[in-house]
GROMACS .gro file of C-alpha atoms in nm:
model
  359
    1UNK     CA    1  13.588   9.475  12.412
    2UNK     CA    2  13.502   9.101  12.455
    3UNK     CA    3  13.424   8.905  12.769
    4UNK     CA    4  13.443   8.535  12.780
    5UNK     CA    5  13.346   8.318  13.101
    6UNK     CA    6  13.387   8.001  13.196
    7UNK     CA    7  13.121   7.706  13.187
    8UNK     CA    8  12.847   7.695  13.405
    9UNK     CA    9  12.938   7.574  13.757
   10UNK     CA   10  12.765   7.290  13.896
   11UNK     CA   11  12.467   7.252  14.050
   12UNK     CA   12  12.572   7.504  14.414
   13UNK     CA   13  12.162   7.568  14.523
   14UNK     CA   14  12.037   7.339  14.742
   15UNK     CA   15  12.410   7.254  14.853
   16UNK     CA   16  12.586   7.536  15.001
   17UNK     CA   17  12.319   7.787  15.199
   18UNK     CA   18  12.381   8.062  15.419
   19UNK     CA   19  12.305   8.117  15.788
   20UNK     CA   20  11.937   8.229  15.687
   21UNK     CA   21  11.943   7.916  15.502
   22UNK     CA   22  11.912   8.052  15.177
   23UNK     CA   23  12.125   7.912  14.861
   24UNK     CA   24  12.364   8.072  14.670
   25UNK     CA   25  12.360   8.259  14.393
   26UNK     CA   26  12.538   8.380  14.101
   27UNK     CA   27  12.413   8.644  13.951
   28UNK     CA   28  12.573   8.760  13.590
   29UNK     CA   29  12.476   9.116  13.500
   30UNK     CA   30  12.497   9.205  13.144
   31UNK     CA   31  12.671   9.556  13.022
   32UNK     CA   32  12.564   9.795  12.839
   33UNK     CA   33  12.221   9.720  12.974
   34UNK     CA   34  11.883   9.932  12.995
   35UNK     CA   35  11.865  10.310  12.847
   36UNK     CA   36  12.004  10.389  12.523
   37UNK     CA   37  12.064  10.760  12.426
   38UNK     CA   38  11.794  10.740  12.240
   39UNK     CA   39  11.559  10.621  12.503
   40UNK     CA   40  11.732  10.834  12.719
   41UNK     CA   41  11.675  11.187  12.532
   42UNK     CA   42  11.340  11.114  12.481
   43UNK     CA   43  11.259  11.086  12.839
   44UNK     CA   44  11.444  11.381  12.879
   45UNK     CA   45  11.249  11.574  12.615
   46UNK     CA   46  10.940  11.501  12.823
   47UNK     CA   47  11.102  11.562  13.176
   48UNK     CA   48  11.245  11.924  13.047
   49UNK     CA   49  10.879  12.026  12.854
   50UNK     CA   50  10.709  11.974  13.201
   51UNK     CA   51  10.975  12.190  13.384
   52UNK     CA   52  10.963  12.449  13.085
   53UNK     CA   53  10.642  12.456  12.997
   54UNK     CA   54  10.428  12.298  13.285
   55UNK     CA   55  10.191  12.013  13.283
   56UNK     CA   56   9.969  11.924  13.051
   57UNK     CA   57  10.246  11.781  12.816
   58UNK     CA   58  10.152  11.606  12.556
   59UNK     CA   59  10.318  11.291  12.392
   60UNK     CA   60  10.154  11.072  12.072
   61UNK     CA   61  10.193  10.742  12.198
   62UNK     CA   62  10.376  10.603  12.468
   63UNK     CA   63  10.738  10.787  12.444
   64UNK     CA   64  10.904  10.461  12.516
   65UNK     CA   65  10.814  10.109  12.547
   66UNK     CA   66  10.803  10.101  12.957
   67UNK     CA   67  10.495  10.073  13.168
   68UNK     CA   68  10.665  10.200  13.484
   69UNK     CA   69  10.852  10.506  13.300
   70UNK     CA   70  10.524  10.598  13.116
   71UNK     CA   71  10.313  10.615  13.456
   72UNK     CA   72  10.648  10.801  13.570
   73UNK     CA   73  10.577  11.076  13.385
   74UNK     CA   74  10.187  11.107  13.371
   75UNK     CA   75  10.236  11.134  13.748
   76UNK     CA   76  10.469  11.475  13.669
   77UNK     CA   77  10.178  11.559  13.445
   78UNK     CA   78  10.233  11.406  13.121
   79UNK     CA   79   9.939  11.284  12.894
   80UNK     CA   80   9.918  10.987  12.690
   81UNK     CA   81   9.730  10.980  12.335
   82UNK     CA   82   9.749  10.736  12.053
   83UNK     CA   83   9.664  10.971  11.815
   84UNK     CA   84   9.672  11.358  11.755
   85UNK     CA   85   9.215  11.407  11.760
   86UNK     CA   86   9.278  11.311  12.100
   87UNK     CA   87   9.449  11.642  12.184
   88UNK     CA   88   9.216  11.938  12.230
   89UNK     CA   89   9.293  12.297  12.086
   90UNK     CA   90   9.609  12.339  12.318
   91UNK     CA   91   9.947  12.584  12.320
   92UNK     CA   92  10.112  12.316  12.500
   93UNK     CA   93  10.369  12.102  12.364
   94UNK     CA   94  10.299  11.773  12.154
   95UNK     CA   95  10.618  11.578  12.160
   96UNK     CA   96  10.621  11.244  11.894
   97UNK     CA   97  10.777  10.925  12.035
   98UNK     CA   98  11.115  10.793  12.051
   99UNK     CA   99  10.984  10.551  11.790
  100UNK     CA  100  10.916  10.816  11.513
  101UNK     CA  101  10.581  10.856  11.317
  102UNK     CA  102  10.487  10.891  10.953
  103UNK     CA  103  10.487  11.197  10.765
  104UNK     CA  104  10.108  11.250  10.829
  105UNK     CA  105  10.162  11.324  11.153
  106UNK     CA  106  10.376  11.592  11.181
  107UNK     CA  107  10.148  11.725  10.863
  108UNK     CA  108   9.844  11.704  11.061
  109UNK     CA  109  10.016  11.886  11.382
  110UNK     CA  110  10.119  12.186  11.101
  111UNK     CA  111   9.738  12.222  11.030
  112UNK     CA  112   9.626  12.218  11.374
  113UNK     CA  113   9.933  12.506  11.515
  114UNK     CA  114  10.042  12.221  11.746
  115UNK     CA  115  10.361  12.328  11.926
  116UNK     CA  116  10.586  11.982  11.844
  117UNK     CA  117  10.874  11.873  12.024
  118UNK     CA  118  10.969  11.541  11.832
  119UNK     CA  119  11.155  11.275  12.065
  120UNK     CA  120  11.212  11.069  11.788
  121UNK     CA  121  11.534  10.863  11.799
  122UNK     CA  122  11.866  11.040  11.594
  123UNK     CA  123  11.917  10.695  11.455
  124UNK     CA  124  11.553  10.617  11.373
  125UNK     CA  125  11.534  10.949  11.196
  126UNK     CA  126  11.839  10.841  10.981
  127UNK     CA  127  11.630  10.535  10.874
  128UNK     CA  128  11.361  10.770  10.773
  129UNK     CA  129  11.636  10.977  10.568
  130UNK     CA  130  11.806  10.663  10.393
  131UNK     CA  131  11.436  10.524  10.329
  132UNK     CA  132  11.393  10.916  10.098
  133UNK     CA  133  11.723  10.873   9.964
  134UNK     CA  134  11.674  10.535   9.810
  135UNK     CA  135  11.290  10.607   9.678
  136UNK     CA  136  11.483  10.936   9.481
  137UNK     CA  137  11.674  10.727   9.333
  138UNK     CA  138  11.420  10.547   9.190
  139UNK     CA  139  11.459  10.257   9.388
  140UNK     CA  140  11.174  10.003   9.514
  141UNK     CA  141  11.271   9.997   9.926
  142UNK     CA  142  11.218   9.664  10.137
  143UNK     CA  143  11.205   9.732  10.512
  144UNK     CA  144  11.305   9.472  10.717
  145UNK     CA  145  11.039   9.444  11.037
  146UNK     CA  146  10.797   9.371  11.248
  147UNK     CA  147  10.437   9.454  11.131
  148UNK     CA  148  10.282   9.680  11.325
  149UNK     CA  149  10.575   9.803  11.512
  150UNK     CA  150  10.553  10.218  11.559
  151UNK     CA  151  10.909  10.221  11.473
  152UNK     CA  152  10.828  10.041  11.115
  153UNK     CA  153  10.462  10.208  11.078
  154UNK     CA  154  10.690  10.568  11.069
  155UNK     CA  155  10.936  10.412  10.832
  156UNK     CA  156  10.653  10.301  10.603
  157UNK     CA  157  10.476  10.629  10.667
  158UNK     CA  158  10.771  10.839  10.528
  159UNK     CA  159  10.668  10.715  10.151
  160UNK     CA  160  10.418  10.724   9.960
  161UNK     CA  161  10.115  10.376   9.990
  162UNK     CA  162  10.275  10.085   9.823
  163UNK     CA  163  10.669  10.186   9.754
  164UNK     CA  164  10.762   9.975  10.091
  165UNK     CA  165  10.762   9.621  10.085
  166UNK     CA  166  10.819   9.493  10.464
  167UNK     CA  167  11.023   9.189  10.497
  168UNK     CA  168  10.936   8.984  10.828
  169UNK     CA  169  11.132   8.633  10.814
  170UNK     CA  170  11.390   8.444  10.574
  171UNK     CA  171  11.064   8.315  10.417
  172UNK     CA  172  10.929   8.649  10.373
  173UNK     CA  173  11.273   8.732  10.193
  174UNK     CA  174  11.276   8.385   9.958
  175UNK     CA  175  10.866   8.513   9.873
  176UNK     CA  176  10.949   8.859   9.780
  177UNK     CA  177  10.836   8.971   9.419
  178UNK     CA  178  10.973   9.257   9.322
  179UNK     CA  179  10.860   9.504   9.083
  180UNK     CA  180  11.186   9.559   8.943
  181UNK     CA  181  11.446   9.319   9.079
  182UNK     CA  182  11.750   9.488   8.973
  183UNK     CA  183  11.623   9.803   9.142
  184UNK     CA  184  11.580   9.766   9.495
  185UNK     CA  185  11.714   9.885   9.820
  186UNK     CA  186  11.708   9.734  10.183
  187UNK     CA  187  11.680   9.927  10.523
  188UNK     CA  188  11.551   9.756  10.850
  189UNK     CA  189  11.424   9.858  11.198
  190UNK     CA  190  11.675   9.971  11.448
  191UNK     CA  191  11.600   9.662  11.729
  192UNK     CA  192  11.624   9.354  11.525
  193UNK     CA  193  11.781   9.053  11.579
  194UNK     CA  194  12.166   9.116  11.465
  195UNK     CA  195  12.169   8.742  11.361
  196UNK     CA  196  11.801   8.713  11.182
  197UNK     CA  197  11.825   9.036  10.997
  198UNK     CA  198  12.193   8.882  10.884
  199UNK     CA  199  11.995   8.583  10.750
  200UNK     CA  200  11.742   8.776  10.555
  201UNK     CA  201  11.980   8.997  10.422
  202UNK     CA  202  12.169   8.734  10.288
  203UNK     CA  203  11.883   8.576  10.121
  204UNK     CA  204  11.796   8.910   9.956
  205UNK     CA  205  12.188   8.951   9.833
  206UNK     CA  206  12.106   8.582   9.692
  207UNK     CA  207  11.816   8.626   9.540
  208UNK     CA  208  11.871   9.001   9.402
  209UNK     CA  209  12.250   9.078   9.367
  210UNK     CA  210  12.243   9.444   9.270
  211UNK     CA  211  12.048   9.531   9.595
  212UNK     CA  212  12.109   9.854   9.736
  213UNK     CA  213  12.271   9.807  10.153
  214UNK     CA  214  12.173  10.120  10.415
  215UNK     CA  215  12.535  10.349  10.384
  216UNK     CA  216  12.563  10.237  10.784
  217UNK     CA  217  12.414   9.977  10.986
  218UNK     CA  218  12.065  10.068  11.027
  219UNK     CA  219  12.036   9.824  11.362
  220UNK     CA  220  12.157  10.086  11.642
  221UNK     CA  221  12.407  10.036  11.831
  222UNK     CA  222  12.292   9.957  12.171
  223UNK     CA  223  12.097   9.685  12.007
  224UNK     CA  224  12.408   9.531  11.885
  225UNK     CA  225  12.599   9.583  12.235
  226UNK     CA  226  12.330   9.444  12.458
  227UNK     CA  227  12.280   9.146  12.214
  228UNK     CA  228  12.631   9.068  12.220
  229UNK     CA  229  12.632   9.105  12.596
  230UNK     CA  230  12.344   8.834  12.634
  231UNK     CA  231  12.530   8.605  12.427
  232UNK     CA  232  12.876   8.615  12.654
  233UNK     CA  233  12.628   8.542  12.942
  234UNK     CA  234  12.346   8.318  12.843
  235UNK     CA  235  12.574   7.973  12.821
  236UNK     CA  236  12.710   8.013  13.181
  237UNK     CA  237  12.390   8.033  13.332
  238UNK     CA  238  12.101   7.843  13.413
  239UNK     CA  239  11.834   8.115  13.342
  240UNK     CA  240  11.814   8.485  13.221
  241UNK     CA  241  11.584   8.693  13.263
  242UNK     CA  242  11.537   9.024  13.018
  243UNK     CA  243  11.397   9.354  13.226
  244UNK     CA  244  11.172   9.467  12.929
  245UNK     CA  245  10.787   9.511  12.834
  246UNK     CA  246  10.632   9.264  12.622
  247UNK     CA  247  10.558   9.503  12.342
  248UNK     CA  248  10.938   9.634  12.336
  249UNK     CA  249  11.081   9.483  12.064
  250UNK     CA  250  11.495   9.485  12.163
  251UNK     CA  251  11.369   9.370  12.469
  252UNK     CA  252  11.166   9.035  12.267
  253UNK     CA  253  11.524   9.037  12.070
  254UNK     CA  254  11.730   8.976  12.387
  255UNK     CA  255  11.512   8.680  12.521
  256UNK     CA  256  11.531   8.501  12.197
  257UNK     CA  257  11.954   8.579  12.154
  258UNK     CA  258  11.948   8.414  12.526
  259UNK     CA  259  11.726   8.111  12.422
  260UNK     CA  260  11.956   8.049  12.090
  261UNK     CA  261  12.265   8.114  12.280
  262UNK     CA  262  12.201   7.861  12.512
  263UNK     CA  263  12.034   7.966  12.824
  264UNK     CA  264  11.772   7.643  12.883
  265UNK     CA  265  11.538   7.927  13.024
  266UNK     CA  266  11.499   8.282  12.935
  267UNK     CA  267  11.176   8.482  13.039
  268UNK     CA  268  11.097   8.863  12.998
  269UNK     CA  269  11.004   9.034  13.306
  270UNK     CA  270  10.908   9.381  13.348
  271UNK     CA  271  10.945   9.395  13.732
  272UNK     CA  272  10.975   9.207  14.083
  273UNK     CA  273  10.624   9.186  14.114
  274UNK     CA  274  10.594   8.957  13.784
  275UNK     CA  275  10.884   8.709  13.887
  276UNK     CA  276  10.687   8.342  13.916
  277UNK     CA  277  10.949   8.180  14.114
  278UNK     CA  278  10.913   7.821  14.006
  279UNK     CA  279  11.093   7.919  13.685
  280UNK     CA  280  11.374   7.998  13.938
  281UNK     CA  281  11.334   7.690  14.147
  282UNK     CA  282  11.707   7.531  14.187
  283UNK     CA  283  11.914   7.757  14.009
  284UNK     CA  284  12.281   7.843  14.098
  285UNK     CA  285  12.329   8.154  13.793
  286UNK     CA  286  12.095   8.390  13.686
  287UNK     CA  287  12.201   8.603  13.439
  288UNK     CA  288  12.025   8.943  13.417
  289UNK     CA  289  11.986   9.178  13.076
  290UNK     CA  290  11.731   9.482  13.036
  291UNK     CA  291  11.608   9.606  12.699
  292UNK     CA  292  11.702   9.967  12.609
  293UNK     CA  293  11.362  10.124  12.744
  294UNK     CA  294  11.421   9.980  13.070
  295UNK     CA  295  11.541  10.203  13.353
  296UNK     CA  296  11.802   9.999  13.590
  297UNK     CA  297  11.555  10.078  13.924
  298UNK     CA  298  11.368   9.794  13.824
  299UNK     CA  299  11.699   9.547  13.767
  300UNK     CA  300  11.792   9.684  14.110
  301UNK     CA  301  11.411   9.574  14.211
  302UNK     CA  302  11.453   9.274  14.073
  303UNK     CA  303  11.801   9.135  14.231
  304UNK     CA  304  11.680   9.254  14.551
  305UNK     CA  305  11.377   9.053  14.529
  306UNK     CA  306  11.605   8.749  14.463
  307UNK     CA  307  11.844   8.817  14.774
  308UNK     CA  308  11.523   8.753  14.959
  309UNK     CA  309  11.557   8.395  14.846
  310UNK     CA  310  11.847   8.346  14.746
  311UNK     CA  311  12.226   8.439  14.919
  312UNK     CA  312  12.314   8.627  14.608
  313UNK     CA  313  12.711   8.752  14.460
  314UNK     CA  314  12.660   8.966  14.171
  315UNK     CA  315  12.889   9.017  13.946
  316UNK     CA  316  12.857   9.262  13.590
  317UNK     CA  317  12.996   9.140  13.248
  318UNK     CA  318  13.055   9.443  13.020
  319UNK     CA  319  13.133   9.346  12.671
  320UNK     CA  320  13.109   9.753  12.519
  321UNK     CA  321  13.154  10.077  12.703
  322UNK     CA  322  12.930  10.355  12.559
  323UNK     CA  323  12.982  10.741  12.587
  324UNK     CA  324  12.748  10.853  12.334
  325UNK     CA  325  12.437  11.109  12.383
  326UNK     CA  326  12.201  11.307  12.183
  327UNK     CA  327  12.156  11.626  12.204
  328UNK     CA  328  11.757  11.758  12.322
  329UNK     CA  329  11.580  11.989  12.055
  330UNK     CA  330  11.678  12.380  12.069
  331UNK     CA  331  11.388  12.507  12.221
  332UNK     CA  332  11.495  12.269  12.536
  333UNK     CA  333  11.862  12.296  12.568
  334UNK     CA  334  11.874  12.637  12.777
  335UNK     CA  335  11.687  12.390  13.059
  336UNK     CA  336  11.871  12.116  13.013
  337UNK     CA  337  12.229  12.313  13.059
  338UNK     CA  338  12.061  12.504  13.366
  339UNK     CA  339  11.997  12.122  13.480
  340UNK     CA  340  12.342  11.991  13.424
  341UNK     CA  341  12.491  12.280  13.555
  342UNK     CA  342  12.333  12.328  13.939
  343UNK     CA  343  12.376  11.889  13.939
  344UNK     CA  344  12.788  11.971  13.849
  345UNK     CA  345  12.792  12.216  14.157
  346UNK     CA  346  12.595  11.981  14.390
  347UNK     CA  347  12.858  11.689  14.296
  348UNK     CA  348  13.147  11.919  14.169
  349UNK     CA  349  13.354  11.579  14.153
  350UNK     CA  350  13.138  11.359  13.881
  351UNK     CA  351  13.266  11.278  13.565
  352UNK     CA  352  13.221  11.481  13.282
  353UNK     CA  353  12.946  11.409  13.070
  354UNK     CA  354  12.963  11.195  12.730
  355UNK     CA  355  12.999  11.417  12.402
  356UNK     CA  356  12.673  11.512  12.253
  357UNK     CA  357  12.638  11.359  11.930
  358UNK     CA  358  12.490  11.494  11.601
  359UNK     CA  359  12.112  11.488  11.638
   0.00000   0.00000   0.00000
């Protein structure tokens, strides 16, 4: 599906106002926007151990990139550790982030009898599994990533020191030395840039012609859908702003498609509270996006906060529909149908829910 809109209308704030006096404005919503299934299963993960299992529940790491979904859920009773020492001698569960962690982890939980739920993402986990594939084979992998990331520290951490070489930019790509050139495989980080990881790819197809390409896209898909949505929006508007946290990384991606699509001003919020209005001063469209770990309470915040200024006409731009879901782990699933059953019989007319995919 594909969604084109017209050029930006002219200049309407500051020359048609409504009886409160406020001006008008357009506001373009981008669709898909906010929770992906992954995002969404992990929250779920940790919403279903409380209700199983009671509070404490523990999760390594923040189980998405979200400040106000993370205090969410240490107010049902979750607790928040960066790594496992922090945990003392517990039954409870320990449930790994949506992000995934290295093989050490999970290692370390085995020796310590920690009860593990892992929340990481279906399509992060196949990263992890084409990453094993292509060191079997005998080939030298390049990740393409951000340093640092918990998404690419798992990656890394799923082979041995030294057999991952992590590819940041285009110059990163034209610098690479390879051990054995005609050997090597490329995976990258599911919330990347669709257009710079396109760009680095190709420069590694240049430079080393036999490399090995992921057997599917390893960028998800939500990635892809809310990227493309930004760019139907950003040109037709005079600013965007991208409902994300600063350390989310589809959420940095989205700001920067905006900027390069040609919104003059694209800032990442997080929520109403954080708006400085003088980047809004004079505007007549605002275009709103949210990154995939970004519930849609605080877009709703957010264009309320700007109906107190502004007389505001929203209107959503969906370039993608998606249906799909992942399934929780086993030990959760009894809950979770026991959930989605008693919310069918208090709304008996709601629409079926999407197909579980393969976990």
């Amino acid at each position: 599906m594909s969604t084109e809109i017209t050029a930006k209308a002219g200049p309407l704030a500051g020359t048609r106002h409504d009886a409160d006096g406020r001006p008008a404005l357009s506001v373009l919503l981008c669709a898909p926007r906010g929770f992906c299934a992954g995002v969404d299963r992990a929250i779920q993960i940790v919403e279903l151990a409380l209700e199983r299992y009671g509070a404490p529940v523990y999760v390594r790491h923040e189980i998405v990139h979200n400040k106000y979904v993370v205090e969410s859920l240490k107010r049902k009773g979750a607790v928040f550790v960066e790594e496992l020492h922090e945990i003392p001698p517990t039954e409870q569960p320990v449930i790994f982030s949506a992000h995934g962690v290295p093989k050490s982890v999970p290692e370390a939980a085995d020796r310590r009898n920690l009860f593990v739920l892992d929340a990481t993402c279906p399509l992060v986990s196949k990263v992890h599994k084409e990453a094993e594939i292509q060191y079997r084979r005998g080939r030298e992998v390049v990740l393409i990533g951000h340093t640092g990331h918990p998404e690419v520290v798992g990656t890394m951490g799923q082979l041995p020191p030294g057999t991952v070489s992590l590819v940041e930019t285009v110059e990163d790509a034209r610098r690479l030395v390879a051990r054995d050139p005609d050997n090597l495989a490329w995976i990258t980080q599911t919330t990347l840039s669709v257009d710079d990881t396109r760009d680095i790819v190709a420069v590694l197809q240049e430079r080393f012609p036999t490399i090995a390409a992921p057997h599917k896209d390893d960028i998800c898909y939500a990635t892809t859908n809310r990227q493309e949505a930004v760019k139907a929006v950003a040109p037709a508007v005079d600013a965007m702003i991208v409902v994300g946290a600063p350390n989310s990384s589809n959420s940095q991606r989205l700001r920067e498609v905006a900027e390069r699509a040609g919104c003059p001003r694209a800032v990442l919020i997080q929520r109403a509270s954080d708006i400085d209005w003088r980047d809004f001063a004079g505007i007549s469209r605002l275009g709103i996006a949210a990154g995939a770990s970004a519930p849609e309470v605080l877009v709703e915040e957010i264009i309320d906060a700007f109906a107190n200024h502004f007389d505001v006409a929203v209107e959503e731009v969906r370039t993608a529909e998606e249906t799909i879901s992942f399934a929780v782990p086993r030990e959760l699933r009894a809950v979770a149908a026991a959930k989605s059953a008693a919310s069918s019989a208090a709304a008996p007319n709601a629409p079926a829910p999407a197909q579980n995919a393969a976990e």
